[in-house]
């Protein structure tokens, strides 16, 4: 207990009167502050939501671009395409009524790729399924560039790459 005439700060285990308790900040809190700081370039809540979804989309797009198609089965490609399509749909939701045309074009192209891949037997290799999705992949790639060109000015801190 504290002696008469001295105050002890609640939670202070040092036994030293008047010494403030150290505040511990969790890694999650630091991450949260970092994300909030990174979003300072986005003006309002809608822009922040858009920028978060856009950043997620860019990460998923990079995953798609990094796939080694020569060693990827149709099932593996379909799983990646499904994740990509999910990220496009989350971006559409965050964009609300903004960027409707480019996002709808991208969603349609990505859905075409997924539908085609889902129609191919799971264990088929790239040589079998590549010609089937070639046009849809090109459409999706072109639509993705249009989306990046449209959204990047709203979320410049994300640093889109190609």
C-alpha positions as CSV (number, residue, x, y, z in Angstrom):
1,X,0.0,0.0,0.0
2,X,0.9,3.6,-0.3
3,X,2.3,5.4,2.7
4,X,0.7,8.6,4.1
5,X,1.4,11.6,1.9
6,X,2.3,9.7,-1.3
7,X,0.1,8.6,-4.1
8,X,0.5,5.5,-5.9
9,X,-0.6,5.2,-9.5
10,X,-3.0,2.4,-10.1
11,X,-1.3,-0.5,-11.8
12,X,2.2,0.7,-10.9
13,X,4.0,-2.2,-9.6
14,X,7.3,-0.5,-9.0
15,X,6.3,0.6,-5.6
16,X,7.6,4.1,-6.4
17,X,5.0,6.7,-5.4
18,X,3.8,9.0,-8.2
19,X,5.4,7.1,-11.0
20,X,3.1,6.7,-14.0
21,X,2.3,3.3,-15.3
22,X,4.0,2.4,-18.6
23,X,1.5,1.9,-21.5
24,X,2.1,-1.1,-23.7
25,X,0.9,-0.8,-27.2
26,X,0.2,-4.0,-28.9
27,X,1.4,-4.8,-32.4
28,X,-2.1,-4.8,-33.6
29,X,-2.6,-1.2,-32.4
30,X,0.6,-0.2,-34.1
31,X,-0.6,-1.8,-37.3
32,X,-3.9,0.0,-37.0
33,X,-2.2,3.3,-36.6
34,X,0.0,2.6,-39.5
35,X,-2.9,1.8,-41.8
36,X,-4.8,4.9,-40.6
37,X,-1.7,7.0,-41.3
38,X,-1.3,5.4,-44.7
39,X,-4.8,6.3,-45.5
40,X,-4.4,9.9,-44.7
41,X,-4.2,10.6,-48.4
42,X,-7.7,9.3,-48.8
43,X,-10.1,12.1,-47.9
44,X,-13.3,10.6,-46.4
45,X,-14.5,7.3,-45.1
46,X,-15.7,6.2,-48.5
47,X,-12.3,6.9,-50.0
48,X,-10.6,5.0,-47.1
49,X,-12.8,2.0,-47.7
50,X,-12.1,2.2,-51.4
51,X,-8.4,2.5,-50.8
52,X,-8.3,-0.5,-48.5
53,X,-10.3,-2.6,-51.0
54,X,-8.0,-1.3,-53.8
55,X,-4.9,-2.3,-52.0
56,X,-6.3,-5.8,-51.4
57,X,-7.2,-6.0,-55.1
58,X,-3.7,-5.0,-56.1
59,X,-2.2,-7.7,-53.8
60,X,-4.5,-10.3,-55.4
61,X,-3.7,-9.0,-58.9
62,X,0.0,-9.4,-58.1
63,X,-0.7,-13.0,-57.0
64,X,-2.3,-13.7,-60.4
65,X,0.6,-12.1,-62.3
66,X,3.1,-14.2,-60.4
67,X,1.6,-17.6,-61.3
68,X,3.7,-19.9,-63.3
69,X,1.1,-21.0,-65.8
70,X,3.3,-23.8,-67.2
71,X,3.1,-25.7,-63.9
72,X,-0.4,-24.7,-62.8
73,X,-3.3,-27.1,-63.1
74,X,-6.8,-25.9,-64.1
75,X,-8.0,-26.4,-60.6
76,X,-5.2,-24.3,-59.1
77,X,-5.8,-21.6,-61.7
78,X,-9.5,-21.7,-61.0
79,X,-8.8,-21.2,-57.2
80,X,-6.6,-18.2,-57.9
81,X,-9.2,-16.8,-60.4
82,X,-11.9,-17.2,-57.8
83,X,-9.9,-15.3,-55.2
84,X,-9.2,-12.6,-57.8
85,X,-12.9,-12.3,-58.7
86,X,-13.7,-12.0,-54.9
87,X,-11.3,-9.1,-54.6
88,X,-12.8,-7.4,-57.7
89,X,-16.3,-7.8,-56.1
90,X,-15.1,-6.3,-52.8
91,X,-13.6,-3.4,-54.7
92,X,-16.9,-2.9,-56.6
93,X,-18.7,-2.9,-53.2
94,X,-16.3,-0.3,-51.7
95,X,-16.5,1.8,-54.8
96,X,-20.3,2.0,-54.5
97,X,-21.4,3.8,-57.6
98,X,-17.9,5.1,-58.5
99,X,-15.9,3.4,-61.4
100,X,-19.0,1.3,-62.3
101,X,-18.1,0.7,-66.0
102,X,-14.5,-0.3,-65.6
103,X,-15.2,-2.4,-62.5
104,X,-18.2,-4.2,-64.2
105,X,-16.0,-4.9,-67.3
106,X,-13.3,-6.4,-65.1
107,X,-15.8,-8.4,-63.1
108,X,-17.3,-9.8,-66.3
109,X,-13.9,-10.7,-67.8
110,X,-12.7,-12.3,-64.6
111,X,-15.9,-14.3,-64.2
112,X,-15.5,-15.5,-67.8
113,X,-12.0,-16.8,-67.0
114,X,-13.3,-18.5,-63.8
115,X,-16.3,-20.1,-65.6
116,X,-14.0,-21.5,-68.4
117,X,-11.5,-22.8,-65.9
118,X,-14.2,-24.5,-63.8
119,X,-15.4,-26.3,-67.0
120,X,-12.0,-27.9,-67.5
121,X,-11.1,-31.2,-65.6
122,X,-9.2,-30.3,-62.4
123,X,-6.0,-32.1,-63.3
124,X,-5.6,-30.6,-66.8
125,X,-2.4,-28.9,-67.4
126,X,-1.7,-25.5,-68.9
127,X,-1.3,-26.8,-72.5
128,X,-5.0,-27.9,-72.4
129,X,-6.7,-25.0,-70.7
130,X,-4.6,-22.1,-71.9
131,X,-6.1,-21.8,-75.3
132,X,-9.6,-21.9,-73.8
133,X,-9.0,-18.8,-71.6
134,X,-6.5,-16.9,-73.7
135,X,-9.0,-14.3,-74.9
136,X,-10.7,-13.9,-71.5
137,X,-7.3,-13.5,-69.8
138,X,-6.4,-10.7,-72.3
139,X,-9.8,-9.0,-71.7
140,X,-9.3,-9.3,-67.9
141,X,-5.7,-7.9,-68.2
142,X,-6.9,-4.9,-70.3
143,X,-9.8,-4.3,-67.9
144,X,-7.5,-4.4,-65.0
145,X,-5.3,-1.7,-66.5
146,X,-8.4,0.5,-67.0
147,X,-9.4,-0.1,-63.3
148,X,-6.0,0.8,-62.1
149,X,-5.9,3.9,-64.2
150,X,-9.3,5.0,-62.9
151,X,-8.7,4.3,-59.2
152,X,-5.0,5.0,-58.7
153,X,-5.5,8.8,-58.6
154,X,-8.0,8.3,-55.7
155,X,-5.5,6.1,-53.8
156,X,-2.0,7.2,-54.8
157,X,-0.4,5.9,-51.6
158,X,-1.0,2.3,-52.7
159,X,1.7,2.5,-55.4
160,X,0.1,0.4,-58.1
161,X,2.6,-1.4,-60.3
162,X,1.5,-2.4,-63.8
